[in-house]
């Protein structure tokens, strides 16, 4: 019989939920916990996405966990390799035994009187709703809708006689061999799909409304390989991780400080890769500054190689309408296609869609403010694992999990049962939580909690600062209110 009351309930068995469980076991071994996972398997993103070529777009030395070295020589890894790493991690620490699959959490109600959450989950196998209680709720449910991706309305869509597929719904029966394929989009998914599909298709066209910054990096990391041969695995991993963290931070800072020079550098490396086969303007020269949107990474310049060899091409234009045989563009050009892939992005979803109530009142996330980028103002005993937009997700999630453990230990030591961030600083001003101009952010940012103008309400998107804030700063700062309502 599985217990129905736990000290900590984790929602989601993806990269961050498995990491959270590890940290809890290691730092708070006396706490009971369970992971409620809506799907029938672990891995989240890396299990859901099955499109050809799916891979990381940040290096595995920082996307891997701090506590479990990534030993595969590939620094940019394929989806199945990342999924295997997550499965092995869950098994190695016995975390897999704590996962309750097919439990989609739909509601969580906090009672200050009882200092606990009542969590409702729909059980896929029976359709029943089960209720569990916990002292602390740790939501590791990612940031997007698992049900469907984002597809804009395309005029004439129903007329197209070929197949239309969103990468989130990719299935093995999709036939690409010898086909004319149009991939709509210019983000990470599009630049991954195009060279991979171009290996089998008659031709692949990447159709974009506007260009994105694309950077080519070697698939493997020579320094990491050198160190792995000479040092202990753990030491080699730790050094490589720091090297990549610092390089990533320096590159980001350079781009934000010197956007004109950074743009010249980024567009210049694409020009060299394309060797005059395609104009970088308009196809690879974005109108925005580097890091106003996420920069796309292509390993070993595979996208550029496919374009140079004529297996793939890029068209920058607007869609007028789908036709029976392809896509008509505003310029009047038509693209003939057998298969259209809408790599048009994700639908953002907060907290895995679960509704939150505090003492009978529904929480409107847009009225709250992020505390240290991982709790919400006026919502007690709840944390969220959300990663960086400008660096690997895991870097922030590891720190968040460590902080949650420190918080739980502090509460135990002082006999508190409730902790709650309060916006008690009169000088605090509200700002949007992410300053990205990407479509998927603009579409839903108004529904998200805000960030504040000062610490601890500000999101720095900076690993070094977050280490100070989450690993070393005082737990009992002025914003965090502790209490023992029923004590
Ligand atoms: C195609 C793609 C490539 C990416 N590549 C990178 C990369 O290279 N580097 C990087 O840093 N980031 C990348 N990201 C971001 C990526 O999502 C994170 O790196 C990371 O995998 C997220 O892990 P997570 O556990 O927080 O969320 P997810 O992987 O989304 O896992 C969340 C889990 O929670 C479960 N869940 C959700 N809602 C509920 C609910 N209500 N009840 C119960 N369970 C629920 C889901 O089923 C899922 O298993 C990528 C994202 C995508 C889509």
Short mmCIF file of C-alpha atoms and ligand atoms in Angstrom, two decimals:
data_model
loop_
_atom_site.label_atom_id
_atom_site.label_comp_id
_atom_site.label_asym_id
_atom_site.label_seq_id
_atom_site.Cartn_x
_atom_site.Cartn_y
_atom_site.Cartn_z
CA UNK A 1 0.00 0.00 0.00
CA UNK A 2 1.51 3.32 -1.05
CA UNK A 3 1.34 6.08 1.60
CA UNK A 4 -1.09 8.90 0.90
CA UNK A 5 0.74 11.46 3.04
CA UNK A 6 4.30 12.46 2.22
CA UNK A 7 6.66 15.15 3.39
CA UNK A 8 7.36 16.20 -0.21
CA UNK A 9 5.42 15.53 -3.40
CA UNK A 10 7.29 16.06 -6.63
CA UNK A 11 5.20 16.62 -9.77
CA UNK A 12 6.90 15.30 -12.91
CA UNK A 13 9.57 12.68 -13.59
CA UNK A 14 11.54 14.57 -16.21
CA UNK A 15 15.08 15.82 -15.91
CA UNK A 16 14.22 18.23 -13.08
CA UNK A 17 11.95 15.85 -11.12
CA UNK A 18 14.58 13.09 -11.09
CA UNK A 19 17.20 15.66 -10.05
CA UNK A 20 14.93 16.96 -7.28
CA UNK A 21 14.45 13.41 -5.95
CA UNK A 22 18.20 12.82 -5.91
CA UNK A 23 18.86 15.99 -3.88
CA UNK A 24 16.07 15.18 -1.43
CA UNK A 25 17.41 11.68 -0.84
CA UNK A 26 20.96 12.96 -0.42
CA UNK A 27 20.28 16.03 1.75
CA UNK A 28 17.04 15.23 3.58
CA UNK A 29 17.17 11.44 3.99
CA UNK A 30 14.52 11.55 6.75
CA UNK A 31 11.89 13.04 4.41
CA UNK A 32 9.35 10.84 2.68
CA UNK A 33 8.60 11.71 -0.91
CA UNK A 34 6.93 10.45 -4.09
CA UNK A 35 6.94 11.60 -7.69
CA UNK A 36 3.59 11.89 -9.47
CA UNK A 37 4.09 11.54 -13.21
CA UNK A 38 1.22 12.07 -15.64
CA UNK A 39 2.66 9.87 -18.37
CA UNK A 40 3.54 6.17 -18.32
CA UNK A 41 7.28 6.75 -18.58
CA UNK A 42 9.98 9.01 -17.18
CA UNK A 43 12.18 11.46 -19.07
CA UNK A 44 9.64 14.18 -19.95
CA UNK A 45 10.94 16.19 -22.94
CA UNK A 46 13.43 13.47 -23.86
CA UNK A 47 10.79 10.78 -23.96
CA UNK A 48 8.03 12.82 -25.62
CA UNK A 49 9.90 14.21 -28.61
CA UNK A 50 10.61 11.53 -31.19
CA UNK A 51 11.26 13.53 -34.35
CA UNK A 52 14.29 12.59 -36.47
CA UNK A 53 17.58 13.95 -35.17
CA UNK A 54 16.18 15.12 -31.78
CA UNK A 55 19.18 16.25 -29.73
CA UNK A 56 20.31 18.70 -27.08
CA UNK A 57 21.09 22.23 -28.11
CA UNK A 58 23.28 22.92 -25.12
CA UNK A 59 26.30 20.84 -24.09
CA UNK A 60 25.79 17.74 -21.98
CA UNK A 61 28.44 18.73 -19.44
CA UNK A 62 26.06 21.44 -18.24
CA UNK A 63 22.78 19.74 -19.21
CA UNK A 64 23.93 16.68 -17.23
CA UNK A 65 23.48 16.65 -13.45
CA UNK A 66 26.13 18.05 -11.14
CA UNK A 67 26.07 14.74 -9.25
CA UNK A 68 26.26 12.30 -12.16
CA UNK A 69 29.01 12.69 -14.77
CA UNK A 70 28.09 12.63 -18.43
CA UNK A 71 30.63 10.14 -19.78
CA UNK A 72 29.49 9.80 -23.39
CA UNK A 73 32.10 11.47 -25.69
CA UNK A 74 29.32 13.40 -27.47
CA UNK A 75 28.97 16.88 -25.99
CA UNK A 76 25.84 17.47 -28.06
CA UNK A 77 23.84 14.30 -27.54
CA UNK A 78 20.89 12.64 -29.26
CA UNK A 79 17.51 12.43 -27.53
CA UNK A 80 17.71 8.65 -26.92
CA UNK A 81 21.15 9.02 -25.28
CA UNK A 82 19.80 11.70 -22.94
CA UNK A 83 16.77 9.54 -22.13
CA UNK A 84 19.07 6.59 -21.34
CA UNK A 85 21.12 8.84 -19.01
CA UNK A 86 17.93 9.88 -17.17
CA UNK A 87 16.72 6.28 -16.86
CA UNK A 88 20.11 5.11 -15.60
CA UNK A 89 20.22 7.96 -13.06
CA UNK A 90 16.73 7.12 -11.77
CA UNK A 91 17.66 3.43 -11.45
CA UNK A 92 21.09 4.02 -9.91
CA UNK A 93 19.61 5.97 -6.97
CA UNK A 94 16.38 3.97 -6.62
CA UNK A 95 14.37 7.03 -7.70
CA UNK A 96 12.40 4.94 -10.20
CA UNK A 97 10.75 3.14 -7.27
CA UNK A 98 9.31 6.44 -6.00
CA UNK A 99 7.55 7.30 -9.26
CA UNK A 100 3.78 6.81 -9.51
CA UNK A 101 3.10 6.75 -13.23
CA UNK A 102 -0.15 7.71 -14.91
CA UNK A 103 -0.92 10.24 -12.14
CA UNK A 104 -1.75 13.62 -13.71
CA UNK A 105 -1.93 16.24 -11.00
CA UNK A 106 -4.85 18.58 -11.58
CA UNK A 107 -5.31 20.55 -8.37
CA UNK A 108 -3.44 21.46 -5.20
CA UNK A 109 -5.09 23.11 -2.20
CA UNK A 110 -3.09 24.60 0.63
CA UNK A 111 -4.57 24.79 4.10
CA UNK A 112 -2.74 27.11 6.48
CA UNK A 113 -4.66 25.62 9.42
CA UNK A 114 -3.26 22.15 8.69
CA UNK A 115 -0.03 23.42 7.08
CA UNK A 116 -0.33 21.00 4.24
CA UNK A 117 -1.29 20.55 0.61
CA UNK A 118 -4.09 18.31 -0.60
CA UNK A 119 -3.16 17.24 -4.09
CA UNK A 120 -5.62 15.71 -6.57
CA UNK A 121 -4.39 13.53 -9.39
CA UNK A 122 -6.26 11.78 -12.20
CA UNK A 123 -5.19 8.16 -12.53
CA UNK A 124 -4.93 7.21 -16.20
CA UNK A 125 -5.58 3.48 -15.74
CA UNK A 126 -8.87 3.85 -13.83
CA UNK A 127 -9.99 7.42 -14.52
CA UNK A 128 -10.34 7.90 -10.75
CA UNK A 129 -9.19 10.96 -8.84
CA UNK A 130 -6.86 10.22 -5.95
CA UNK A 131 -6.08 12.61 -3.12
CA UNK A 132 -2.71 12.80 -1.42
CA UNK A 133 -1.41 15.22 1.15
CA UNK A 134 2.06 16.67 1.63
CA UNK A 135 3.93 19.33 3.55
CA UNK A 136 5.82 20.66 0.57
CA UNK A 137 4.94 20.61 -3.13
CA UNK A 138 7.80 20.67 -5.62
CA UNK A 139 6.51 21.17 -9.17
CA UNK A 140 8.95 19.86 -11.77
CA UNK A 141 6.45 19.76 -14.63
CA UNK A 142 8.49 21.62 -17.24
CA UNK A 143 7.11 24.61 -19.11
CA UNK A 144 5.08 23.43 -22.08
CA UNK A 145 1.82 21.72 -22.94
CA UNK A 146 2.31 17.99 -23.44
CA UNK A 147 -1.02 17.71 -25.25
CA UNK A 148 -0.09 19.69 -28.34
CA UNK A 149 2.45 22.08 -29.79
CA UNK A 150 1.74 25.52 -31.19
CA UNK A 151 0.54 25.74 -34.79
CA UNK A 152 -0.68 29.04 -36.22
CA UNK A 153 -3.78 29.20 -38.43
CA UNK A 154 -2.74 28.65 -42.03
CA UNK A 155 -5.24 29.64 -44.72
CA UNK A 156 -6.15 26.71 -46.99
CA UNK A 157 -4.64 24.13 -44.65
CA UNK A 158 -7.45 21.64 -45.34
CA UNK A 159 -6.72 21.77 -49.08
CA UNK A 160 -3.23 20.32 -48.81
CA UNK A 161 -3.26 16.72 -50.04
CA UNK A 162 -0.02 15.63 -48.37
CA UNK A 163 0.59 15.13 -44.67
CA UNK A 164 1.03 17.95 -42.13
CA UNK A 165 2.76 17.12 -38.86
CA UNK A 166 3.92 19.04 -35.81
CA UNK A 167 7.27 17.69 -34.49
CA UNK A 168 5.69 17.10 -31.07
CA UNK A 169 3.34 14.58 -32.72
CA UNK A 170 5.97 12.84 -34.85
CA UNK A 171 5.27 9.13 -35.34
CA UNK A 172 7.42 6.35 -36.84
CA UNK A 173 5.04 5.83 -39.78
CA UNK A 174 5.93 9.21 -41.31
CA UNK A 175 7.63 8.45 -44.59
CA UNK A 176 10.36 10.89 -45.60
CA UNK A 177 12.24 8.84 -48.17
CA UNK A 178 12.46 10.63 -51.50
CA UNK A 179 9.85 13.20 -50.42
CA UNK A 180 9.76 16.95 -50.94
CA UNK A 181 9.55 18.34 -47.42
CA UNK A 182 8.89 21.88 -46.21
CA UNK A 183 9.82 22.58 -42.59
CA UNK A 184 8.11 25.75 -41.35
CA UNK A 185 10.15 27.45 -38.65
CA UNK A 186 13.62 28.68 -37.83
CA UNK A 187 14.10 27.64 -34.21
CA UNK A 188 16.06 24.82 -32.58
CA UNK A 189 13.65 22.13 -33.82
CA UNK A 190 13.73 23.34 -37.43
CA UNK A 191 17.53 23.54 -37.59
CA UNK A 192 17.74 20.04 -36.11
CA UNK A 193 15.17 18.51 -38.45
CA UNK A 194 16.35 20.02 -41.72
CA UNK A 195 19.79 18.32 -42.01
CA UNK A 196 18.44 15.05 -40.62
CA UNK A 197 15.50 14.87 -43.05
CA UNK A 198 17.77 15.98 -45.90
CA UNK A 199 19.66 12.68 -45.56
CA UNK A 200 16.61 10.81 -46.90
CA UNK A 201 14.31 13.32 -48.59
CA UNK A 202 14.37 14.42 -52.24
CA UNK A 203 14.76 17.96 -50.90
CA UNK A 204 14.06 19.88 -47.69
CA UNK A 205 13.11 23.57 -47.61
CA UNK A 206 13.33 25.47 -44.36
CA UNK A 207 10.62 28.12 -44.66
CA UNK A 208 11.05 30.92 -42.16
CA UNK A 209 9.28 34.21 -41.62
CA UNK A 210 12.42 35.72 -40.15
CA UNK A 211 15.92 34.39 -39.47
CA UNK A 212 17.46 33.22 -36.20
CA UNK A 213 21.06 33.32 -34.98
CA UNK A 214 22.63 29.93 -35.63
CA UNK A 215 26.01 28.91 -34.29
CA UNK A 216 28.02 25.84 -35.29
CA UNK A 217 29.98 23.95 -32.63
CA UNK A 218 31.88 20.63 -32.75
CA UNK A 219 29.77 17.70 -31.59
CA UNK A 220 32.54 16.59 -29.25
CA UNK A 221 34.64 18.64 -26.82
CA UNK A 222 38.39 18.11 -27.36
CA UNK A 223 39.36 19.45 -23.92
CA UNK A 224 36.80 17.23 -22.20
CA UNK A 225 38.08 14.18 -24.13
CA UNK A 226 41.67 15.01 -23.19
CA UNK A 227 40.78 15.35 -19.50
CA UNK A 228 38.67 12.21 -19.43
CA UNK A 229 41.72 10.20 -20.48
CA UNK A 230 43.95 11.70 -17.80
CA UNK A 231 41.80 12.51 -14.77
CA UNK A 232 39.25 10.71 -12.63
CA UNK A 233 35.82 10.76 -14.34
CA UNK A 234 34.29 12.98 -11.64
CA UNK A 235 37.13 15.53 -11.74
CA UNK A 236 37.20 15.68 -15.54
CA UNK A 237 33.42 16.23 -15.57
CA UNK A 238 33.51 18.93 -12.89
CA UNK A 239 36.26 20.87 -14.65
CA UNK A 240 34.56 20.61 -18.05
CA UNK A 241 31.28 21.68 -16.51
CA UNK A 242 32.86 24.80 -15.03
CA UNK A 243 34.72 25.54 -18.25
CA UNK A 244 31.48 25.44 -20.20
CA UNK A 245 29.52 27.40 -17.59
CA UNK A 246 32.12 30.18 -17.65
CA UNK A 247 32.44 30.19 -21.44
CA UNK A 248 28.65 30.31 -21.78
CA UNK A 249 28.37 33.18 -19.29
CA UNK A 250 31.20 35.10 -20.97
CA UNK A 251 29.64 34.65 -24.42
CA UNK A 252 26.22 35.78 -23.16
CA UNK A 253 27.71 38.82 -21.41
CA UNK A 254 29.71 39.74 -24.53
CA UNK A 255 26.58 39.50 -26.74
CA UNK A 256 24.54 41.71 -24.40
CA UNK A 257 27.33 44.26 -23.90
CA UNK A 258 28.51 44.47 -27.52
CA UNK A 259 25.50 43.45 -29.63
CA UNK A 260 26.80 44.96 -32.87
CA UNK A 261 30.15 43.18 -32.69
CA UNK A 262 28.50 39.95 -31.53
CA UNK A 263 26.06 40.08 -34.44
CA UNK A 264 28.95 40.60 -36.87
CA UNK A 265 30.77 37.63 -35.39
CA UNK A 266 27.73 35.34 -35.43
CA UNK A 267 26.64 36.21 -38.96
CA UNK A 268 30.29 36.05 -40.12
CA UNK A 269 30.72 32.44 -38.97
CA UNK A 270 27.56 31.47 -40.88
CA UNK A 271 28.87 33.26 -43.99
CA UNK A 272 32.10 31.24 -43.79
CA UNK A 273 30.16 27.99 -43.39
CA UNK A 274 27.91 28.70 -46.37
CA UNK A 275 30.87 29.50 -48.65
CA UNK A 276 28.84 31.81 -50.89
CA UNK A 277 26.16 29.20 -51.68
CA UNK A 278 23.43 31.21 -49.92
CA UNK A 279 23.19 34.88 -48.93
CA UNK A 280 23.38 35.39 -45.17
CA UNK A 281 21.14 38.41 -45.70
CA UNK A 282 18.13 37.88 -45.54
CA UNK A 283 18.38 34.21 -44.48
CA UNK A 284 20.77 34.29 -41.51
CA UNK A 285 20.81 37.94 -40.38
CA UNK A 286 18.17 38.49 -37.69
CA UNK A 287 16.77 41.96 -37.06
CA UNK A 288 17.01 41.53 -33.28
CA UNK A 289 20.09 41.53 -31.05
CA UNK A 290 21.87 38.27 -30.10
CA UNK A 291 20.12 36.66 -27.11
CA UNK A 292 16.90 38.66 -27.51
CA UNK A 293 15.88 35.13 -28.48
CA UNK A 294 17.62 31.83 -27.79
CA UNK A 295 20.58 31.18 -30.12
CA UNK A 296 20.35 27.92 -32.08
CA UNK A 297 23.24 25.53 -32.06
CA UNK A 298 24.08 23.14 -34.88
CA UNK A 299 26.71 20.44 -34.29
CA UNK A 300 29.53 20.22 -36.83
CA UNK A 301 27.68 22.74 -39.07
CA UNK A 302 25.36 19.96 -40.30
CA UNK A 303 22.66 22.43 -41.39
CA UNK A 304 25.13 24.42 -43.47
CA UNK A 305 26.57 21.29 -45.04
CA UNK A 306 23.09 20.18 -46.18
CA UNK A 307 22.51 23.64 -47.68
CA UNK A 308 25.95 23.74 -49.38
CA UNK A 309 25.31 20.34 -50.93
CA UNK A 310 21.93 21.46 -52.27
CA UNK A 311 19.99 18.85 -50.26
CA UNK A 312 18.33 21.63 -48.28
CA UNK A 313 17.51 25.28 -48.90
CA UNK A 314 16.21 28.24 -46.94
CA UNK A 315 13.35 30.50 -47.96
CA UNK A 316 12.57 33.66 -46.00
CA UNK A 317 9.03 34.76 -46.78
CA UNK A 318 5.48 34.84 -45.40
CA UNK A 319 2.89 32.15 -46.06
CA UNK A 320 -0.07 33.29 -48.12
CA UNK A 321 -1.93 29.97 -48.11
CA UNK A 322 -1.54 26.22 -48.28
CA UNK A 323 -2.55 24.79 -51.66
CA UNK A 324 -3.34 21.25 -52.76
CA UNK A 325 0.30 20.61 -53.56
CA UNK A 326 2.27 22.85 -51.27
CA UNK A 327 2.53 26.41 -50.00
CA UNK A 328 1.97 29.69 -51.81
CA UNK A 329 4.10 32.53 -50.47
CA UNK A 330 3.37 36.24 -50.33
CA UNK A 331 6.11 36.88 -52.88
CA UNK A 332 4.11 34.75 -55.32
CA UNK A 333 6.59 31.85 -55.20
CA UNK A 334 5.17 28.38 -54.52
CA UNK A 335 6.85 25.54 -52.66
CA UNK A 336 5.77 22.10 -53.79
CA UNK A 337 5.62 19.56 -50.95
CA UNK A 338 4.64 16.01 -50.07
CA UNK A 339 5.10 16.59 -46.35
CA UNK A 340 4.85 19.82 -44.33
CA UNK A 341 6.40 19.91 -40.88
CA UNK A 342 5.15 22.75 -38.68
CA UNK A 343 8.15 23.39 -36.42
CA UNK A 344 6.30 26.44 -35.15
CA UNK A 345 6.96 26.00 -31.47
CA UNK A 346 5.50 25.01 -28.15
CA UNK A 347 2.54 26.14 -26.10
CA UNK A 348 3.80 27.32 -22.76
CA UNK A 349 2.06 25.83 -19.74
CA UNK A 350 2.69 26.75 -16.16
CA UNK A 351 2.86 24.17 -13.35
CA UNK A 352 1.81 21.39 -15.73
CA UNK A 353 -1.67 22.95 -15.85
CA UNK A 354 -2.48 22.33 -12.21
CA UNK A 355 -4.79 24.72 -10.35
CA UNK A 356 -3.52 26.08 -7.08
CA UNK A 357 -5.63 27.28 -4.15
CA UNK A 358 -4.42 28.83 -0.92
CA UNK A 359 -6.95 28.71 1.93
CA UNK A 360 -9.87 28.38 -0.47
CA UNK A 361 -8.75 31.16 -2.86
CA UNK A 362 -7.64 30.33 -6.38
CA UNK A 363 -4.13 31.61 -7.12
CA UNK A 364 -3.83 33.73 -10.27
CA UNK A 365 -0.16 33.26 -11.26
CA UNK A 366 -0.03 36.63 -13.03
CA UNK A 367 -0.72 38.36 -9.69
CA UNK A 368 2.25 36.70 -8.03
CA UNK A 369 5.98 37.35 -8.21
CA UNK A 370 8.83 34.89 -8.52
CA UNK A 371 11.00 34.60 -5.42
CA UNK A 372 14.56 33.57 -6.37
CA UNK A 373 13.07 32.30 -9.63
CA UNK A 374 11.63 29.25 -7.85
CA UNK A 375 8.79 30.15 -5.44
CA UNK A 376 5.77 32.46 -5.76
CA UNK A 377 4.81 35.33 -3.50
CA UNK A 378 1.97 34.49 -1.10
CA UNK A 379 2.00 30.79 -2.01
CA UNK A 380 3.35 28.76 0.94
CA UNK A 381 5.47 25.60 0.76
CA UNK A 382 5.59 25.42 -3.03
CA UNK A 383 8.61 25.50 -5.34
CA UNK A 384 9.01 25.13 -9.10
CA UNK A 385 11.97 23.84 -11.06
CA UNK A 386 12.51 26.13 -14.04
CA UNK A 387 15.80 26.36 -15.85
CA UNK A 388 17.65 29.09 -17.68
CA UNK A 389 16.78 30.55 -21.05
CA UNK A 390 20.43 31.36 -21.79
CA UNK A 391 22.16 28.24 -20.40
CA UNK A 392 21.43 24.61 -19.64
CA UNK A 393 18.19 23.93 -17.77
CA UNK A 394 19.84 21.63 -15.23
CA UNK A 395 22.21 24.27 -13.89
CA UNK A 396 19.33 26.18 -12.30
CA UNK A 397 17.29 23.09 -11.41
CA UNK A 398 20.19 21.58 -9.43
CA UNK A 399 20.50 24.85 -7.47
CA UNK A 400 16.74 25.04 -6.91
CA UNK A 401 16.65 21.51 -5.53
CA UNK A 402 19.58 22.23 -3.22
CA UNK A 403 17.80 25.35 -1.98
CA UNK A 404 14.56 23.44 -1.30
CA UNK A 405 16.56 20.97 0.82
CA UNK A 406 18.20 23.83 2.77
CA UNK A 407 14.76 25.38 3.30
CA UNK A 408 13.28 22.11 4.59
CA UNK A 409 16.25 21.57 6.91
CA UNK A 410 15.95 25.14 8.24
CA UNK A 411 12.23 24.68 8.93
CA UNK A 412 12.88 21.41 10.77
CA UNK A 413 15.63 22.96 12.88
CA UNK A 414 13.37 25.86 13.91
CA UNK A 415 10.12 23.94 14.22
CA UNK A 416 8.36 25.81 11.39
CA UNK A 417 5.73 24.18 9.22
CA UNK A 418 5.06 27.01 6.79
CA UNK A 419 7.31 29.23 4.68
CA UNK A 420 5.99 31.90 2.36
CA UNK A 421 7.68 34.64 0.32
CA UNK A 422 6.00 38.02 0.91
CA UNK A 423 6.39 41.16 -1.20
CA UNK A 424 7.09 43.38 1.79
CA UNK A 425 9.58 45.77 0.18
CA UNK A 426 7.86 49.06 -0.81
CA UNK A 427 10.57 49.88 -3.38
CA UNK A 428 9.81 46.68 -5.32
CA UNK A 429 8.74 47.20 -8.95
CA UNK A 430 7.22 44.60 -11.26
CA UNK A 431 8.77 43.48 -14.54
CA UNK A 432 7.96 40.69 -17.02
CA UNK A 433 9.61 37.45 -16.03
CA UNK A 434 11.44 36.88 -19.34
CA UNK A 435 12.62 39.59 -21.67
CA UNK A 436 12.73 37.29 -24.72
CA UNK A 437 11.03 38.49 -27.92
CA UNK A 438 10.34 34.90 -29.12
CA UNK A 439 6.76 34.21 -30.25
CA UNK A 440 6.16 31.45 -27.69
CA UNK A 441 7.11 33.82 -24.88
CA UNK A 442 5.08 36.79 -26.19
CA UNK A 443 1.99 34.60 -26.64
CA UNK A 444 1.63 33.75 -22.94
CA UNK A 445 3.91 35.93 -20.86
CA UNK A 446 0.95 37.93 -19.45
CA UNK A 447 -0.28 34.80 -17.68
CA UNK A 448 3.06 34.23 -15.94
CA UNK A 449 4.17 35.52 -12.55
CA UNK A 450 6.26 38.68 -12.65
CA UNK A 451 9.80 39.24 -11.50
CA UNK A 452 10.81 42.09 -9.23
CA UNK A 453 13.32 44.88 -9.66
CA UNK A 454 15.54 43.80 -6.74
CA UNK A 455 16.94 40.65 -5.08
CA UNK A 456 15.48 38.13 -4.14
CA UNK A 457 12.69 38.83 -6.64
CA UNK A 458 14.90 39.36 -9.65
CA UNK A 459 15.71 36.60 -12.15
CA UNK A 460 19.31 37.02 -13.11
CA UNK A 461 19.59 34.15 -15.60
CA UNK A 462 23.12 33.90 -14.25
CA UNK A 463 24.48 30.70 -12.72
CA UNK A 464 27.22 32.39 -10.65
CA UNK A 465 24.78 34.83 -9.02
CA UNK A 466 22.21 32.10 -8.47
CA UNK A 467 24.83 29.97 -6.73
CA UNK A 468 25.28 32.78 -4.24
CA UNK A 469 21.55 33.39 -3.91
CA UNK A 470 20.41 29.79 -3.66
CA UNK A 471 23.37 27.94 -2.19
CA UNK A 472 24.89 30.49 0.19
CA UNK A 473 22.47 33.36 0.97
CA UNK A 474 20.57 33.29 4.28
CA UNK A 475 17.39 31.26 4.27
CA UNK A 476 15.67 33.67 6.68
CA UNK A 477 15.93 36.76 4.50
CA UNK A 478 13.48 39.64 4.88
CA UNK A 479 11.12 38.38 2.19
CA UNK A 480 10.63 34.83 3.51
CA UNK A 481 8.05 34.54 6.27
CA UNK A 482 8.16 31.47 8.50
CA UNK A 483 5.38 30.36 10.78
CA UNK A 484 3.86 27.41 12.59
CA UNK A 485 0.13 28.08 12.17
CA UNK A 486 -1.02 25.02 14.07
CA UNK A 487 1.91 24.95 16.50
C1 LIG B 1 12.99 19.60 -28.23
C2 LIG B 1 13.59 20.23 -27.02
C3 LIG B 1 14.97 20.29 -26.86
C4 LIG B 1 15.52 20.89 -25.74
N1 LIG B 1 16.88 20.96 -25.62
C5 LIG B 1 17.42 21.54 -24.53
C6 LIG B 1 18.83 21.64 -24.36
O1 LIG B 1 19.60 21.20 -25.19
N2 LIG B 1 19.30 22.26 -23.27
C7 LIG B 1 18.48 22.78 -22.32
O2 LIG B 1 18.97 23.30 -21.35
N3 LIG B 1 17.16 22.68 -22.44
C8 LIG B 1 16.60 22.09 -23.51
N4 LIG B 1 15.24 22.01 -23.63
C9 LIG B 1 14.41 22.44 -22.52
C10 LIG B 1 14.02 21.11 -21.78
O3 LIG B 1 12.68 21.00 -21.73
C11 LIG B 1 14.80 20.97 -20.49
O4 LIG B 1 16.16 20.83 -20.76
C12 LIG B 1 14.43 19.79 -19.61
O5 LIG B 1 14.43 18.55 -20.26
C13 LIG B 1 13.15 20.05 -18.92
O6 LIG B 1 13.06 19.11 -17.90
P1 LIG B 1 11.89 19.17 -16.85
O7 LIG B 1 11.95 17.92 -16.07
O8 LIG B 1 11.92 20.44 -16.09
O9 LIG B 1 10.57 19.23 -17.74
P2 LIG B 1 10.03 18.14 -18.76
O10 LIG B 1 11.10 17.48 -19.49
O11 LIG B 1 8.99 18.85 -19.55
O12 LIG B 1 9.35 17.06 -17.81
C14 LIG B 1 8.19 17.37 -17.09
C15 LIG B 1 7.51 16.10 -16.65
O13 LIG B 1 6.41 16.47 -15.84
C16 LIG B 1 5.27 15.72 -16.25
N5 LIG B 1 4.07 16.52 -15.97
C17 LIG B 1 3.72 17.71 -16.51
N6 LIG B 1 2.57 18.13 -15.97
C18 LIG B 1 2.19 17.19 -15.08
C19 LIG B 1 1.07 17.08 -14.20
N7 LIG B 1 0.11 18.02 -14.14
N8 LIG B 1 0.99 15.98 -13.43
C20 LIG B 1 1.95 15.02 -13.45
N9 LIG B 1 3.02 15.07 -14.26
C21 LIG B 1 3.13 16.16 -15.06
C22 LIG B 1 5.46 15.49 -17.73
O14 LIG B 1 4.71 14.38 -18.17
C23 LIG B 1 6.98 15.26 -17.81
O15 LIG B 1 7.32 13.93 -17.64
C24 LIG B 1 14.67 21.43 -24.74
C25 LIG B 1 13.28 21.37 -24.92
C26 LIG B 1 12.74 20.79 -26.04
C27 LIG B 1 11.25 20.75 -26.18
#
